[in-house]
Amino acid sequence: MSTFNALPGFRDFFPDDLAVRTHIMRAWRDVARRYGFQEYDGPPLEPLELYIEKSGPEIVQQLYNFRDKGDREITLRPEMTPTLARMAGARAAGLRKPIKWFAVPQLFRYERAQRGRLREHFQLNFDIIGEADVSADAELVAAAVDILRTLGLTHEDFVARVSDRRLLRALLLDAGVPEDQLVLAYNIVDKLERETPEAIAARLTGEAGVTAEAAAAVLAVFQHTEFAAVRQAYGGRPGIAAELERMERFFGFLDAMGLGGYVRFDLGVVRGLAYYTGIVFELFDTRGELRAICGGGRYDDLLKRIAGTDLPALGFGMGDVVLTELLRDRGLLPDTKPAFDYYVAGAGTEQRGALLALAHSLRDAGHSVEYSFAEAGRNRHFKNASALNARRVAWLGPDEVAAGEALVRDTGSGEERRIPLAELARP
Ligand code: HAM
């Protein structure tokens, strides 16, 4: 008796589970192809240094890090973006811009395991490098939306919430937050959904040294839930108008693609990772039952800091865990039962040679084939074929073998035909 279990937060993928994962990854790769992203990968172990400071304290606390036998400080990768920045930065000079790459790494974070959060997950990463214009931000959000549409989800199931750190910065500076307290202020307002406005105001004055008046002005900013309302309230202020104009172009691009109904302006999207510099976004289920399905944004300084290559960049990560939960909740998981094109069987041992020859030539022709040597009657084999989800049965009784034919039965309709073996195995 085995008493071993997978570690907490790690998954065993039984065939049914793996079929779901494959279904999701097929949609990821399909949209990557349609949008012209090329696949890359990097090492699952990276130097610890790569994440310190670059990713920010939230991720650094969650690292699976250790010292290897060569006395190096290393860690399992918790995210892909620093690896991408290193790789793309190293080759960028020789590559056509914008560089559009995608990857499907397995990532590791020592998090408290809960619904939608595990200690390993597979994460699709789409990134665009070398394009500063907001059209690239729109392209990326469109790709994320199209992945979920490909999986059968609609605007009733999910929404992309979009903000811009530059706009938020301009609004907070305008409200009176000191420049050197901005990052702390972002982290505080990031909790607006979970804490009361009073608690947020108290933290802004207490921890971020913001005046009570400025804290009230910050909370007033977040009272606006519509982009038009923010534009009306702050559009006339110096330093804010240009930021609003950029967002307006972004929404205009998505409207033009017919995807406007999937995106919503939401200043409350801040994102935990430290490297984002511009438009940031997260995709959520509309019922608000799950954690973020996907998150990303623009990180224009990261390649310079990691690889010394000054190139604007943006991307997103979409994990398989929350996505699987959402598809299950909406009844959109695929049928994972294996299916066969043919089930080949014969009455007795004399037909084995013919049976193996037919099964193999059918497989050579590209069909999926299961066969049985069991000495049983036709009806028993027909039942087996249905249980195995085979679309057709090729039956080789003594008469059929003598005539060089098979009796082919369509499992669904029950229709039967005698077909010459040579014809049957034709591709
Ligand atoms: P992130 O927001 O940390 O971003 O993760 C992106 C997505 O990965 C999340 O929305 C969630 O679906 C999934 N995810 C993250 N952590 C876990 C976990 N512990 N268990 C299950 N799923 C998880 C990033 O990682 C950025 N590097 C994305 C990016 C790419 N930004 C630019 N390019």
Short mmCIF file of C-alpha atoms and ligand atoms in Angstrom, two decimals:
data_model
loop_
_atom_site.label_atom_id
_atom_site.label_comp_id
_atom_site.label_asym_id
_atom_site.label_seq_id
_atom_site.Cartn_x
_atom_site.Cartn_y
_atom_site.Cartn_z
CA MET A 1 0.00 0.00 0.00
CA SER A 2 1.44 3.33 -1.02
CA THR A 3 1.23 6.22 1.41
CA PHE A 4 2.87 8.73 -0.88
CA ASN A 5 0.91 11.74 -2.11
CA ALA A 6 1.84 14.64 -4.34
CA LEU A 7 3.24 17.59 -2.37
CA PRO A 8 0.66 20.20 -1.24
CA GLY A 9 -0.13 22.51 -4.14
CA PHE A 10 1.27 20.10 -6.77
CA ARG A 11 -0.90 18.12 -9.14
CA ASP A 12 -0.90 14.60 -10.52
CA PHE A 13 -2.23 14.74 -14.06
CA PHE A 14 -4.25 11.58 -14.72
CA PRO A 15 -5.17 11.11 -18.41
CA ASP A 16 -8.50 12.96 -18.02
CA ASP A 17 -6.74 15.90 -16.33
CA LEU A 18 -4.02 15.96 -18.92
CA ALA A 19 -6.62 15.96 -21.71
CA VAL A 20 -8.06 19.18 -20.22
CA ARG A 21 -4.60 20.74 -19.99
CA THR A 22 -3.92 19.78 -23.61
CA HIS A 23 -7.25 21.29 -24.67
CA ILE A 24 -6.31 24.61 -23.04
CA MET A 25 -2.79 24.57 -24.46
CA ARG A 26 -4.20 23.90 -27.93
CA ALA A 27 -6.26 27.09 -27.68
CA TRP A 28 -3.18 28.98 -26.45
CA ARG A 29 -1.10 27.77 -29.40
CA ASP A 30 -3.92 28.34 -31.87
CA VAL A 31 -4.26 32.01 -30.88
CA ALA A 32 -0.45 32.38 -30.84
CA ARG A 33 -0.41 31.20 -34.46
CA ARG A 34 -3.29 33.49 -35.48
CA TYR A 35 -1.56 36.50 -33.91
CA GLY A 36 1.92 35.63 -35.19
CA PHE A 37 3.70 34.83 -31.91
CA GLN A 38 6.69 32.45 -32.01
CA GLU A 39 7.37 29.92 -29.26
CA TYR A 40 10.52 30.00 -27.09
CA ASP A 41 11.52 28.48 -23.74
CA GLY A 42 14.18 29.00 -21.09
CA PRO A 43 15.61 27.03 -18.18
CA PRO A 44 13.36 26.02 -15.26
CA LEU A 45 16.15 26.94 -12.81
CA GLU A 46 17.48 30.47 -12.74
CA PRO A 47 19.89 32.50 -10.59
CA LEU A 48 18.08 33.95 -7.57
CA GLU A 49 19.45 37.38 -8.49
CA LEU A 50 17.23 37.56 -11.55
CA TYR A 51 14.12 38.05 -9.40
CA ILE A 52 15.44 40.09 -6.51
CA GLU A 53 14.23 43.68 -6.96
CA LYS A 54 13.06 43.07 -10.57
CA SER A 55 9.90 41.14 -9.70
CA GLY A 56 9.17 42.81 -6.36
CA PRO A 57 8.78 41.58 -2.79
CA GLU A 58 5.54 39.63 -3.30
CA ILE A 59 7.14 37.07 -5.61
CA VAL A 60 10.50 37.01 -3.82
CA GLN A 61 8.79 35.75 -0.64
CA GLN A 62 7.33 32.88 -2.66
CA LEU A 63 10.50 31.56 -4.28
CA TYR A 64 11.52 27.91 -4.26
CA ASN A 65 15.17 28.82 -3.82
CA PHE A 66 18.20 26.87 -2.64
CA ARG A 67 21.96 26.67 -2.90
CA ASP A 68 23.21 24.16 -5.46
CA LYS A 69 26.29 21.91 -5.22
CA GLY A 70 28.37 24.57 -6.93
CA ASP A 71 27.40 27.01 -4.16
CA ARG A 72 25.16 29.08 -6.44
CA GLU A 73 21.99 30.74 -5.15
CA ILE A 74 19.31 29.46 -7.50
CA THR A 75 15.54 29.17 -7.71
CA LEU A 76 12.83 27.39 -9.65
CA ARG A 77 11.32 30.00 -11.98
CA PRO A 78 8.29 31.74 -10.41
CA GLU A 79 7.51 33.68 -13.60
CA MET A 80 8.82 33.94 -17.15
CA THR A 81 9.24 37.67 -17.72
CA PRO A 82 12.80 38.12 -16.31
CA THR A 83 13.99 35.10 -18.37
CA LEU A 84 12.36 36.56 -21.46
CA ALA A 85 13.95 39.95 -20.79
CA ARG A 86 17.37 38.30 -20.54
CA MET A 87 16.92 36.20 -23.68
CA ALA A 88 15.30 38.83 -25.89
CA GLY A 89 17.70 41.49 -24.60
CA ALA A 90 20.70 39.37 -25.59
CA ARG A 91 19.53 38.85 -29.20
CA ALA A 92 17.40 41.96 -29.75
CA ALA A 93 19.91 43.80 -31.92
CA GLY A 94 19.68 41.14 -34.63
CA LEU A 95 15.91 40.58 -34.51
CA ARG A 96 13.13 42.26 -36.46
CA LYS A 97 10.93 44.42 -34.23
CA PRO A 98 8.49 44.07 -32.82
CA ILE A 99 9.55 40.70 -31.45
CA LYS A 100 6.42 38.65 -30.69
CA TRP A 101 7.19 35.58 -28.61
CA PHE A 102 5.17 33.15 -26.52
CA ALA A 103 6.02 30.42 -24.02
CA VAL A 104 4.16 27.86 -21.91
CA PRO A 105 6.42 27.30 -18.88
CA GLN A 106 5.56 25.45 -15.69
CA LEU A 107 6.13 27.92 -12.85
CA PHE A 108 6.66 27.45 -9.11
CA ARG A 109 5.57 29.71 -6.28
CA TYR A 110 5.45 28.79 -2.63
CA GLU A 111 1.93 30.15 -2.09
CA ARG A 112 -0.76 29.08 0.30
CA ALA A 113 -2.67 26.56 -1.82
CA GLN A 114 -6.33 27.60 -2.30
CA ARG A 115 -8.93 27.63 -5.05
CA GLY A 116 -7.17 28.87 -8.18
CA ARG A 117 -3.79 29.14 -6.47
CA LEU A 118 -1.32 26.25 -6.38
CA ARG A 119 2.42 25.88 -5.92
CA GLU A 120 2.94 25.00 -9.57
CA HIS A 121 1.02 26.06 -12.63
CA PHE A 122 1.43 26.25 -16.38
CA GLN A 123 1.38 29.81 -17.60
CA LEU A 124 1.01 31.02 -21.14
CA ASN A 125 3.16 34.11 -21.73
CA PHE A 126 2.61 36.41 -24.71
CA ASP A 127 5.11 39.27 -25.00
CA ILE A 128 5.80 41.99 -27.55
CA ILE A 129 9.21 43.68 -27.52
CA GLY A 130 10.22 46.83 -29.35
CA GLU A 131 6.87 48.56 -29.80
CA ALA A 132 6.08 51.66 -27.77
CA ASP A 133 2.74 52.49 -29.39
CA VAL A 134 -0.51 51.73 -27.61
CA SER A 135 -1.63 49.66 -30.60
CA ALA A 136 0.59 46.87 -29.22
CA ASP A 137 -1.20 47.05 -25.85
CA ALA A 138 -4.51 46.68 -27.66
CA GLU A 139 -3.17 43.76 -29.72
CA LEU A 140 -2.12 41.96 -26.56
CA VAL A 141 -5.44 42.42 -24.75
CA ALA A 142 -7.24 41.30 -27.93
CA ALA A 143 -5.15 38.11 -27.96
CA ALA A 144 -5.99 37.37 -24.31
CA VAL A 145 -9.69 37.93 -25.01
CA ASP A 146 -9.56 35.74 -28.12
CA ILE A 147 -8.04 32.84 -26.18
CA LEU A 148 -11.02 32.79 -23.84
CA ARG A 149 -13.42 33.16 -26.78
CA THR A 150 -11.70 30.21 -28.48
CA LEU A 151 -12.39 28.15 -25.38
CA GLY A 152 -16.10 28.97 -25.63
CA LEU A 153 -16.33 31.81 -23.08
CA THR A 154 -18.20 35.02 -23.90
CA HIS A 155 -18.47 38.59 -22.58
CA GLU A 156 -21.02 37.22 -20.12
CA ASP A 157 -18.31 35.06 -18.56
CA PHE A 158 -15.29 37.38 -18.33
CA VAL A 159 -14.06 40.93 -18.59
CA ALA A 160 -10.65 42.54 -19.09
CA ARG A 161 -10.07 45.32 -16.55
CA VAL A 162 -7.56 47.87 -17.75
CA SER A 163 -5.67 50.71 -16.14
CA ASP A 164 -2.46 52.62 -16.82
CA ARG A 165 0.24 53.17 -14.23
CA ARG A 166 1.24 56.43 -15.94
CA LEU A 167 -2.33 57.73 -15.65
CA LEU A 168 -2.58 56.54 -12.06
CA ARG A 169 0.75 58.20 -11.31
CA ALA A 170 -0.42 61.49 -12.83
CA LEU A 171 -3.69 61.33 -10.88
CA LEU A 172 -1.98 60.53 -7.58
CA LEU A 173 0.63 63.26 -8.05
CA ASP A 174 -2.21 65.66 -8.85
CA ALA A 175 -4.00 64.52 -5.68
CA GLY A 176 -0.91 65.46 -3.65
CA VAL A 177 0.91 62.15 -3.09
CA PRO A 178 4.66 62.87 -2.88
CA GLU A 179 6.67 61.38 -5.76
CA ASP A 180 8.81 59.21 -3.48
CA GLN A 181 5.71 57.65 -1.90
CA LEU A 182 4.03 56.65 -5.14
CA VAL A 183 4.99 52.97 -5.11
CA LEU A 184 3.82 52.58 -1.54
CA ALA A 185 0.60 54.40 -2.41
CA TYR A 186 0.01 52.00 -5.36
CA ASN A 187 0.37 49.04 -3.03
CA ILE A 188 -2.09 50.57 -0.59
CA VAL A 189 -4.76 51.45 -3.15
CA ASP A 190 -4.31 47.98 -4.68
CA LYS A 191 -6.20 46.74 -1.60
CA LEU A 192 -9.24 48.97 -2.21
CA GLU A 193 -11.45 45.99 -3.00
CA ARG A 194 -10.60 44.23 0.22
CA GLU A 195 -10.36 47.14 2.69
CA THR A 196 -12.68 50.01 3.57
CA PRO A 197 -11.98 53.53 2.23
CA GLU A 198 -11.34 54.65 5.84
CA ALA A 199 -8.69 51.96 6.29
CA ILE A 200 -7.05 52.92 3.00
CA ALA A 201 -7.05 56.63 3.98
CA ALA A 202 -5.52 55.74 7.36
CA ARG A 203 -2.78 53.73 5.69
CA LEU A 204 -2.08 56.49 3.17
CA THR A 205 -1.61 59.07 5.93
CA GLY A 206 0.10 56.68 8.35
CA GLU A 207 2.40 54.60 6.13
CA ALA A 208 2.88 56.80 3.06
CA GLY A 209 3.09 60.17 4.83
CA VAL A 210 0.27 61.64 2.73
CA THR A 211 -1.76 64.56 4.12
CA ALA A 212 -5.40 63.90 5.07
CA GLU A 213 -6.50 66.21 2.25
CA ALA A 214 -4.40 64.30 -0.31
CA ALA A 215 -5.71 60.95 0.99
CA ALA A 216 -9.27 62.19 0.46
CA ALA A 217 -8.34 63.36 -3.05
CA VAL A 218 -6.88 59.89 -3.79
CA LEU A 219 -10.09 58.20 -2.67
CA ALA A 220 -12.10 60.62 -4.81
CA VAL A 221 -10.12 59.50 -7.88
CA PHE A 222 -11.20 55.91 -7.28
CA GLN A 223 -14.83 56.87 -6.98
CA HIS A 224 -15.01 57.20 -10.76
CA THR A 225 -15.78 53.88 -12.35
CA GLU A 226 -16.20 55.09 -15.94
CA PHE A 227 -13.43 56.33 -18.19
CA ALA A 228 -15.64 59.20 -19.39
CA ALA A 229 -16.12 60.37 -15.79
CA VAL A 230 -12.36 60.45 -15.15
CA ARG A 231 -11.84 62.33 -18.39
CA GLN A 232 -14.46 64.87 -17.44
CA ALA A 233 -13.13 65.36 -13.92
CA TYR A 234 -9.40 65.48 -14.67
CA GLY A 235 -9.04 66.00 -18.43
CA GLY A 236 -8.22 69.67 -18.02
CA ARG A 237 -5.30 69.13 -15.62
CA PRO A 238 -1.78 69.48 -16.95
CA GLY A 239 0.04 66.15 -17.09
CA ILE A 240 -3.15 64.11 -17.11
CA ALA A 241 -4.65 64.95 -20.53
CA ALA A 242 -1.94 63.12 -22.52
CA GLU A 243 -2.35 60.01 -20.37
CA LEU A 244 -6.10 60.04 -20.94
CA GLU A 245 -5.64 60.44 -24.67
CA ARG A 246 -3.50 57.31 -24.83
CA MET A 247 -6.13 55.29 -23.00
CA GLU A 248 -8.76 56.62 -25.31
CA ARG A 249 -6.80 55.39 -28.34
CA PHE A 250 -6.41 52.01 -26.64
CA PHE A 251 -10.18 51.61 -26.16
CA GLY A 252 -10.74 52.88 -29.72
CA PHE A 253 -8.53 50.09 -31.15
CA LEU A 254 -10.42 47.40 -29.25
CA ASP A 255 -13.75 48.88 -30.34
CA ALA A 256 -12.55 48.76 -33.95
CA MET A 257 -11.74 45.05 -33.56
CA GLY A 258 -15.23 44.46 -32.23
CA LEU A 259 -13.92 43.57 -28.78
CA GLY A 260 -14.94 46.74 -26.92
CA GLY A 261 -17.56 44.80 -24.94
CA TYR A 262 -14.82 42.74 -23.32
CA VAL A 263 -12.82 45.60 -21.81
CA ARG A 264 -13.56 47.92 -18.94
CA PHE A 265 -11.58 50.83 -17.54
CA ASP A 266 -10.68 50.20 -13.90
CA LEU A 267 -8.11 52.30 -12.05
CA GLY A 268 -8.13 49.71 -9.29
CA VAL A 269 -6.01 47.32 -11.39
CA VAL A 270 -2.52 47.98 -10.09
CA ARG A 271 -0.78 44.55 -10.35
CA GLY A 272 1.60 43.22 -7.74
CA LEU A 273 4.72 42.90 -9.87
CA ALA A 274 7.16 45.78 -9.56
CA TYR A 275 8.28 46.18 -13.17
CA TYR A 276 5.09 47.46 -14.85
CA THR A 277 5.32 51.00 -16.22
CA GLY A 278 2.25 51.60 -18.39
CA ILE A 279 -1.07 50.00 -19.31
CA VAL A 280 -1.81 47.09 -16.99
CA PHE A 281 -4.71 44.67 -17.21
CA GLU A 282 -6.30 41.62 -15.66
CA LEU A 283 -9.02 39.28 -16.90
CA PHE A 284 -11.63 38.24 -14.36
CA ASP A 285 -14.76 36.08 -14.37
CA THR A 286 -17.79 38.39 -14.35
CA ARG A 287 -19.34 36.66 -11.35
CA GLY A 288 -16.28 37.59 -9.30
CA GLU A 289 -15.94 34.08 -7.93
CA LEU A 290 -12.38 33.36 -9.01
CA ARG A 291 -8.96 34.95 -8.88
CA ALA A 292 -7.51 36.63 -11.96
CA ILE A 293 -7.43 34.43 -15.05
CA CYS A 294 -4.72 36.47 -16.68
CA GLY A 295 -2.58 39.50 -15.89
CA GLY A 296 -0.08 41.64 -17.69
CA GLY A 297 1.02 45.01 -18.87
CA ARG A 298 3.79 47.19 -20.20
CA TYR A 299 7.25 47.03 -18.64
CA ASP A 300 9.38 49.46 -20.64
CA ASP A 301 12.43 49.50 -18.30
CA LEU A 302 12.95 45.81 -17.58
CA LEU A 303 15.09 44.88 -20.60
CA LYS A 304 17.44 47.73 -19.84
CA ARG A 305 17.75 46.68 -16.20
CA ILE A 306 18.22 42.97 -16.94
CA ALA A 307 20.04 42.92 -20.27
CA GLY A 308 21.26 46.46 -20.83
CA THR A 309 19.04 46.72 -23.96
CA ASP A 310 16.77 49.74 -23.97
CA LEU A 311 13.58 48.43 -25.57
CA PRO A 312 9.93 48.92 -24.66
CA ALA A 313 8.07 45.70 -23.88
CA LEU A 314 4.71 44.39 -22.78
CA GLY A 315 3.10 41.03 -22.14
CA PHE A 316 0.74 38.91 -20.11
CA GLY A 317 0.63 35.62 -18.26
CA MET A 318 -2.42 33.34 -18.26
CA GLY A 319 -2.43 30.33 -15.95
CA ASP A 320 -4.10 26.97 -16.49
CA VAL A 321 -5.49 26.66 -12.93
CA VAL A 322 -8.11 29.42 -12.81
CA LEU A 323 -8.96 28.80 -16.45
CA THR A 324 -9.74 25.14 -15.75
CA GLU A 325 -11.96 26.14 -12.81
CA LEU A 326 -13.86 28.63 -14.96
CA LEU A 327 -14.36 26.20 -17.84
CA ARG A 328 -15.58 23.56 -15.38
CA ASP A 329 -18.01 26.02 -13.73
CA ARG A 330 -19.44 26.96 -17.14
CA GLY A 331 -19.71 23.35 -18.39
CA LEU A 332 -17.10 23.98 -21.08
CA LEU A 333 -14.64 21.19 -20.34
CA PRO A 334 -14.07 18.97 -23.37
CA ASP A 335 -15.15 15.35 -23.58
CA THR A 336 -11.91 13.63 -22.55
CA LYS A 337 -12.96 10.08 -23.35
CA PRO A 338 -10.56 8.60 -25.91
CA ALA A 339 -12.09 7.69 -29.26
CA PHE A 340 -10.96 5.39 -32.05
CA ASP A 341 -11.58 5.38 -35.78
CA TYR A 342 -11.56 1.57 -35.89
CA TYR A 343 -11.91 -1.40 -33.64
CA VAL A 344 -10.60 -4.52 -35.43
CA ALA A 345 -11.60 -7.98 -34.26
CA GLY A 346 -11.97 -11.52 -35.54
CA ALA A 347 -13.67 -14.71 -34.41
CA GLY A 348 -10.63 -16.83 -33.56
CA THR A 349 -6.89 -17.41 -33.62
CA GLU A 350 -6.81 -18.21 -37.38
CA GLN A 351 -7.63 -14.59 -38.18
CA ARG A 352 -4.84 -13.08 -36.09
CA GLY A 353 -2.42 -12.62 -38.95
CA ALA A 354 -5.04 -10.88 -41.10
CA LEU A 355 -6.20 -8.85 -38.12
CA LEU A 356 -2.71 -7.53 -37.30
CA ALA A 357 -2.05 -6.78 -40.96
CA LEU A 358 -5.29 -4.79 -41.27
CA ALA A 359 -4.82 -2.96 -37.93
CA HIS A 360 -1.32 -1.95 -38.90
CA SER A 361 -2.18 -0.80 -42.40
CA LEU A 362 -5.06 1.28 -40.97
CA ARG A 363 -2.65 2.88 -38.50
CA ASP A 364 -0.19 3.48 -41.32
CA ALA A 365 -2.96 5.28 -43.16
CA GLY A 366 -3.35 7.60 -40.16
CA HIS A 367 -6.36 6.08 -38.40
CA SER A 368 -6.52 5.41 -34.66
CA VAL A 369 -7.04 1.71 -34.14
CA GLU A 370 -7.66 -0.65 -31.25
CA TYR A 371 -7.88 -4.39 -31.80
CA SER A 372 -8.78 -7.48 -29.86
CA PHE A 373 -7.64 -11.09 -30.00
CA ALA A 374 -10.40 -12.22 -27.70
CA GLU A 375 -12.16 -15.31 -29.01
CA ALA A 376 -15.68 -13.98 -28.81
CA GLY A 377 -18.68 -13.66 -31.07
CA ARG A 378 -19.46 -10.67 -33.21
CA ASN A 379 -22.02 -9.13 -30.90
CA ARG A 380 -19.68 -9.22 -27.95
CA HIS A 381 -17.03 -7.41 -30.02
CA PHE A 382 -19.57 -4.85 -31.23
CA LYS A 383 -20.36 -4.08 -27.60
CA ASN A 384 -16.65 -3.72 -26.82
CA ALA A 385 -16.30 -1.33 -29.73
CA SER A 386 -19.07 0.93 -28.39
CA ALA A 387 -17.52 0.91 -24.92
CA LEU A 388 -14.20 1.96 -26.45
CA ASN A 389 -15.87 4.79 -28.37
CA ALA A 390 -14.83 3.35 -31.75
CA ARG A 391 -16.59 4.87 -34.75
CA ARG A 392 -16.32 1.70 -36.85
CA VAL A 393 -15.72 -2.00 -36.32
CA ALA A 394 -13.76 -3.97 -38.91
CA TRP A 395 -14.80 -7.58 -38.44
CA LEU A 396 -12.65 -10.41 -39.84
CA GLY A 397 -14.51 -13.70 -39.61
CA PRO A 398 -13.32 -16.80 -41.51
CA ASP A 399 -15.50 -15.94 -44.54
CA GLU A 400 -14.30 -12.36 -44.68
CA VAL A 401 -10.63 -13.41 -44.49
CA ALA A 402 -11.14 -16.03 -47.22
CA ALA A 403 -12.70 -13.33 -49.45
CA GLY A 404 -10.00 -10.72 -48.66
CA GLU A 405 -12.62 -8.43 -47.15
CA ALA A 406 -13.72 -7.02 -43.80
CA LEU A 407 -17.25 -6.48 -42.57
CA VAL A 408 -17.29 -2.84 -41.58
CA ARG A 409 -19.97 -1.72 -39.16
CA ASP A 410 -20.70 1.91 -38.34
CA THR A 411 -21.13 1.93 -34.57
CA GLY A 412 -23.51 4.88 -34.59
CA SER A 413 -25.94 3.89 -37.36
CA GLY A 414 -25.43 0.10 -37.21
CA GLU A 415 -24.98 0.10 -41.00
CA GLU A 416 -22.76 -2.75 -42.28
CA ARG A 417 -20.76 -3.11 -45.51
CA ARG A 418 -18.23 -5.57 -46.85
CA ILE A 419 -15.13 -3.71 -48.00
CA PRO A 420 -12.01 -5.21 -49.70
CA LEU A 421 -9.02 -5.03 -47.31
CA ALA A 422 -6.86 -3.18 -49.83
CA GLU A 423 -9.52 -0.46 -50.17
CA LEU A 424 -10.04 -0.15 -46.44
CA ALA A 425 -6.39 0.59 -45.70
CA ARG A 426 -6.12 3.32 -48.31
CA PRO A 427 -5.29 6.69 -46.70
P1 HAM B 1 0.97 37.13 -12.55
O1 HAM B 1 -0.18 38.05 -12.40
O2 HAM B 1 1.81 36.87 -11.38
O3 HAM B 1 1.85 37.71 -13.75
O4 HAM B 1 0.44 35.75 -13.10
C1 HAM B 1 -0.34 35.68 -14.28
C2 HAM B 1 -1.43 34.63 -14.13
O5 HAM B 1 -0.86 33.39 -13.78
C3 HAM B 1 -2.43 34.89 -13.02
O6 HAM B 1 -3.46 35.74 -13.45
C4 HAM B 1 -2.94 33.49 -12.73
O7 HAM B 1 -3.89 33.05 -13.70
C5 HAM B 1 -1.70 32.64 -12.94
N1 HAM B 1 -1.04 32.36 -11.65
C6 HAM B 1 -0.12 33.09 -11.01
N2 HAM B 1 0.25 32.51 -9.86
C7 HAM B 1 -0.45 31.35 -9.77
C8 HAM B 1 -0.52 30.28 -8.82
N3 HAM B 1 0.22 30.28 -7.72
N4 HAM B 1 -1.38 29.27 -9.05
C9 HAM B 1 -2.13 29.26 -10.17
N5 HAM B 1 -2.10 30.22 -11.11
C10 HAM B 1 -1.28 31.25 -10.92
C11 HAM B 1 3.05 37.24 -14.13
O8 HAM B 1 3.53 36.19 -13.76
C12 HAM B 1 3.74 38.09 -15.20
N6 HAM B 1 5.10 37.60 -15.36
C13 HAM B 1 2.95 38.03 -16.48
C14 HAM B 1 3.57 38.81 -17.59
C15 HAM B 1 4.10 38.34 -18.73
N7 HAM B 1 3.71 40.14 -17.60
C16 HAM B 1 4.32 40.49 -18.71
N8 HAM B 1 4.57 39.40 -19.41
#
